[in-house]
Short mmCIF file of C-alpha atoms in Angstrom, two decimals:
data_model
loop_
_atom_site.label_atom_id
_atom_site.label_comp_id
_atom_site.label_asym_id
_atom_site.label_seq_id
_atom_site.Cartn_x
_atom_site.Cartn_y
_atom_site.Cartn_z
CA ASP T 1 224.89 109.05 -89.52
CA GLY T 2 226.16 112.38 -88.51
CA GLY T 3 230.17 112.60 -90.86
CA ILE T 4 230.23 109.27 -90.84
CA THR T 5 230.00 107.06 -94.06
CA GLN T 6 230.13 103.55 -94.76
CA SER T 7 230.79 101.72 -98.75
CA PRO T 8 228.94 99.64 -99.93
CA LYS T 9 224.91 100.18 -99.15
CA TYR T 10 225.35 97.03 -99.77
CA LEU T 11 228.07 93.98 -100.25
CA PHE T 12 228.13 90.22 -102.58
CA ARG T 13 230.48 87.24 -102.04
CA LYS T 14 231.19 84.29 -102.90
CA GLU T 15 232.57 81.33 -100.37
CA GLY T 16 235.72 82.08 -99.76
CA GLN T 17 236.33 84.85 -100.65
CA ASN T 18 238.09 88.22 -98.60
CA VAL T 19 236.07 91.94 -98.65
CA THR T 20 237.04 94.67 -97.61
CA LEU T 21 234.02 97.27 -94.98
CA SER T 22 234.94 100.31 -96.67
CA CYS T 23 234.68 103.34 -92.44
CA GLU T 24 235.91 107.40 -93.10
CA GLN T 25 234.46 109.98 -90.63
CA ASN T 26 235.37 113.71 -90.95
CA LEU T 27 234.63 114.54 -87.19
CA ASN T 28 237.90 114.59 -85.63
CA HIS T 29 237.63 111.91 -83.40
CA ASP T 30 239.95 109.61 -82.22
CA ALA T 31 237.44 106.37 -81.83
CA MET T 32 236.49 104.23 -83.57
CA TYR T 33 234.76 100.53 -83.52
CA TRP T 34 233.14 98.27 -85.56
CA TYR T 35 229.93 96.10 -84.92
CA ARG T 36 227.83 93.11 -85.99
CA GLN T 37 223.81 93.52 -86.69
CA ASP T 38 221.92 90.05 -86.71
CA PRO T 39 218.42 90.02 -86.51
CA GLY T 40 217.31 89.90 -82.86
CA GLN T 41 221.09 90.17 -81.77
CA GLY T 42 221.22 93.17 -81.01
CA LEU T 43 224.50 94.91 -81.83
CA ARG T 44 228.08 93.04 -81.18
CA LEU T 45 230.92 94.45 -80.76
CA ILE T 46 234.10 92.91 -83.71
CA TYR T 47 237.25 95.16 -82.54
CA TYR T 48 237.42 98.91 -81.23
CA SER T 49 240.04 101.77 -81.57
CA GLN T 50 241.24 104.01 -79.83
CA ILE T 51 244.33 105.03 -81.51
CA VAL T 52 245.99 105.44 -84.75
CA ASN T 53 247.39 102.51 -84.78
CA ASP T 54 246.12 100.09 -82.42
CA PHE T 55 242.64 98.49 -81.77
CA GLN T 56 241.63 95.42 -79.59
CA LYS T 57 239.32 92.56 -80.54
CA GLY T 58 235.77 92.84 -79.44
CA ASP T 59 233.01 90.38 -78.68
CA ILE T 60 233.62 88.67 -82.26
CA ALA T 61 236.33 89.65 -83.54
CA GLU T 62 236.83 86.12 -84.61
CA GLY T 63 237.22 85.73 -89.11
CA TYR T 64 237.98 89.20 -89.13
CA SER T 65 240.76 92.04 -89.03
CA VAL T 66 240.50 95.46 -89.21
CA SER T 67 244.03 98.35 -89.59
CA ARG T 68 244.44 101.97 -89.03
CA GLU T 69 246.23 103.66 -89.92
CA LYS T 70 244.96 107.02 -90.83
CA LYS T 71 242.85 108.99 -87.18
CA GLU T 72 239.65 109.26 -89.87
CA SER T 73 240.03 106.37 -91.15
CA PHE T 74 239.21 102.60 -89.19
CA PRO T 75 238.42 99.87 -92.50
CA LEU T 76 236.84 95.83 -91.70
CA THR T 77 237.71 92.86 -93.97
CA VAL T 78 236.48 89.85 -93.58
CA THR T 79 238.44 86.67 -93.92
CA SER T 80 237.08 83.79 -95.42
CA ALA T 81 237.46 81.86 -92.13
CA GLN T 82 234.17 84.02 -90.93
CA LYS T 83 232.01 81.24 -91.22
CA ASN T 84 228.67 83.48 -90.54
CA PRO T 85 229.44 86.52 -92.59
CA THR T 86 225.52 87.55 -93.46
CA ALA T 87 224.59 90.87 -91.39
CA PHE T 88 224.36 94.41 -90.74
CA TYR T 89 227.52 96.35 -90.26
CA LEU T 90 228.03 99.16 -89.11
CA CYS T 91 231.03 101.08 -87.87
CA ALA T 92 230.62 103.85 -84.89
CA SER T 93 233.54 106.96 -83.51
CA SER T 94 233.22 108.78 -80.77
CA ILE T 95 235.62 111.38 -78.57
CA GLY T 96 237.21 108.50 -76.75
CA ARG T 97 235.62 109.28 -73.26
CA HIS T 98 234.17 106.83 -71.46
CA THR T 99 231.18 109.53 -70.83
CA ASP T 100 230.91 109.95 -75.55
CA THR T 101 229.02 109.46 -77.54
CA GLN T 102 229.15 106.91 -80.62
CA TYR T 103 228.19 107.60 -83.96
CA PHE T 104 226.86 105.45 -85.94
CA GLY T 105 227.25 105.22 -90.52
CA PRO T 106 224.11 104.24 -92.15
CA GLY T 107 225.86 100.70 -92.05
CA THR T 108 226.92 97.80 -95.11
CA ARG T 109 224.77 95.40 -95.32
CA LEU T 110 226.63 91.67 -97.03
CA THR T 111 225.22 88.95 -97.93
CA VAL T 112 227.56 85.98 -98.96
CA LEU T 113 226.16 84.11 -102.37
CA ALA I 1 230.95 92.32 -67.10
CA GLN I 2 228.28 94.73 -68.07
CA SER I 3 225.18 93.69 -69.66
CA VAL I 4 221.23 95.48 -71.18
CA ALA I 5 218.53 93.46 -71.02
CA GLN I 6 215.19 94.63 -73.17
CA PRO I 7 212.56 92.48 -71.53
CA GLU I 8 210.74 93.56 -74.52
CA ASP I 9 210.47 92.26 -77.74
CA GLN I 10 207.60 94.25 -79.58
CA VAL I 11 205.87 96.73 -78.20
CA ASN I 12 202.35 98.65 -79.29
CA VAL I 13 200.73 101.98 -78.56
CA ALA I 14 197.47 103.61 -80.04
CA GLU I 15 198.97 107.07 -82.02
CA GLY I 16 198.84 109.73 -78.88
CA ASN I 17 198.71 107.77 -76.11
CA PRO I 18 202.36 107.26 -74.00
CA LEU I 19 204.34 104.71 -74.64
CA THR I 20 207.63 103.42 -72.41
CA VAL I 21 210.87 101.18 -73.28
CA LYS I 22 212.27 99.11 -70.77
CA CYS I 23 215.50 98.42 -71.05
CA THR I 24 217.26 96.55 -67.00
CA TYR I 25 221.23 97.12 -66.72
CA SER I 26 224.16 95.50 -64.54
CA VAL I 27 228.10 96.73 -64.64
CA SER I 28 230.94 97.08 -62.31
CA GLY I 29 231.30 101.11 -61.41
CA ASN I 30 228.06 103.55 -62.65
CA PRO I 31 226.53 103.58 -65.40
CA TYR I 32 226.76 105.57 -68.13
CA LEU I 33 224.03 105.32 -70.29
CA PHE I 34 222.32 105.48 -74.01
CA TRP I 35 219.55 105.55 -75.90
CA TYR I 36 219.92 104.83 -79.51
CA VAL I 37 216.49 104.17 -82.24
CA GLN I 38 217.45 102.07 -85.87
CA TYR I 39 215.21 102.48 -88.95
CA PRO I 40 215.17 100.41 -91.19
CA ASN I 41 218.48 99.55 -93.27
CA ARG I 42 219.68 103.47 -91.42
CA GLY I 43 222.64 103.31 -88.64
CA LEU I 44 221.62 104.16 -85.54
CA GLN I 45 220.44 107.41 -84.63
CA PHE I 46 221.69 108.84 -80.53
CA LEU I 47 218.40 109.92 -78.76
CA LEU I 48 219.92 110.55 -75.13
CA LYS I 49 222.00 110.10 -72.81
CA TYR I 50 223.14 109.95 -68.13
CA ILE I 51 225.66 109.75 -67.44
CA THR I 52 225.72 112.05 -64.55
CA GLY I 53 222.93 114.31 -61.94
CA ASP I 54 219.26 114.55 -62.82
CA ASN I 55 217.97 111.15 -63.92
CA LEU I 56 215.64 113.19 -65.88
CA VAL I 57 216.74 112.80 -69.02
CA LYS I 58 215.33 114.75 -71.94
CA GLY I 59 216.65 113.68 -75.42
CA SER I 60 215.56 114.41 -79.38
CA TYR I 61 212.05 114.62 -80.50
CA GLY I 62 210.20 114.61 -77.38
CA PHE I 63 211.17 111.16 -76.40
CA GLU I 64 213.22 111.39 -71.93
CA ALA I 65 213.41 107.88 -70.00
CA GLU I 66 214.66 107.99 -66.33
CA PHE I 67 217.36 106.86 -65.20
CA ASN I 68 216.65 104.78 -61.57
CA LYS I 69 219.81 103.30 -59.35
CA SER I 70 218.24 101.46 -56.61
CA GLN I 71 216.16 99.85 -60.01
CA THR I 72 219.07 99.64 -63.10
CA SER I 73 216.20 100.85 -65.42
CA PHE I 74 216.07 103.45 -67.07
CA HIS I 75 213.01 103.04 -68.95
CA LEU I 76 212.59 104.78 -72.48
CA LYS I 77 209.29 106.79 -72.49
CA LYS I 78 207.27 109.19 -74.84
CA PRO I 79 204.26 111.35 -73.50
CA SER I 80 202.05 110.77 -77.32
CA ALA I 81 203.66 108.74 -79.35
CA LEU I 82 202.99 109.49 -82.97
CA VAL I 83 202.62 107.32 -85.62
CA SER I 84 206.13 108.14 -87.33
CA ASP I 85 207.83 106.64 -83.96
CA SER I 86 207.76 102.75 -84.63
CA ALA I 87 211.17 102.27 -85.52
CA LEU I 88 214.04 99.65 -83.49
CA TYR I 89 215.05 100.74 -80.19
CA PHE I 90 218.24 99.73 -78.19
CA CYS I 91 219.25 100.81 -75.15
CA ALA I 92 223.05 100.93 -74.10
CA VAL I 93 225.82 100.61 -71.52
CA ARG I 94 229.45 100.99 -70.02
CA GLY I 95 230.90 101.28 -67.36
CA SER I 96 233.71 103.88 -65.02
CA ASN I 97 235.32 100.62 -64.58
CA SER I 98 235.27 99.30 -68.59
CA GLY I 99 236.25 100.07 -71.57
CA TYR I 100 234.76 102.63 -74.05
CA ALA I 101 233.02 99.71 -75.59
CA LEU I 102 229.09 99.59 -75.04
CA ASN I 103 227.19 97.00 -74.97
CA PHE I 104 224.31 96.94 -76.70
CA GLY I 105 220.75 94.98 -75.84
CA LYS I 106 218.86 93.15 -78.78
CA GLY I 107 216.02 96.20 -79.17
CA THR I 108 212.83 96.41 -78.52
CA SER I 109 210.35 96.96 -81.83
CA LEU I 110 207.63 100.08 -81.01
CA LEU I 111 204.72 99.77 -83.82
CA VAL I 112 202.51 102.81 -82.96
CA THR I 113 198.99 102.81 -84.90
CA PRO I 114 197.10 105.47 -86.22
#
């Protein structure tokens, strides 16, 4: 899992609540990513950021929001507008070039009660 | 558009036998190909990647992968499987004409039996 930390490991949310997932990296990477993993569907990109104060929507951004105020931090907020938020969320980072490897954090499992 | 296909949901191999996990891709421009492994409730671990050069790429834990441009494939291989290799394997691709994000396959579950 390298120098990428995600917290908490497990998160429980009541319907209608917003929750924020933390992602921090000490690899001095410029680019950071959020993916959602559901059984049998692989990983789907939610948001990514190539530089501080800039981010782009991925394939499934609806119901999610992000910020990138610091190079090392890329928090993801799951809003009440996300209709089916129960999933495993993975954060990744890379140096920022096309050929670079993405390195992943340990993940956060979110369950809606 | 770029995409990855992993045609097998599960691969079963006996310990000591060679293993192959298949991956085919479609991209715009030159392909940059990656293999990751995931153990239960863990993040993805990088195994190997192909960017350019030699078609046979060697990676971590004895794994290797062969890039085949004509067949648009990047199959993962290991000469002798271990029980500890049992995990979920993901192939991913990024095209040189695409953005920075990776496209992942749906994953292949590898089960190595003693």
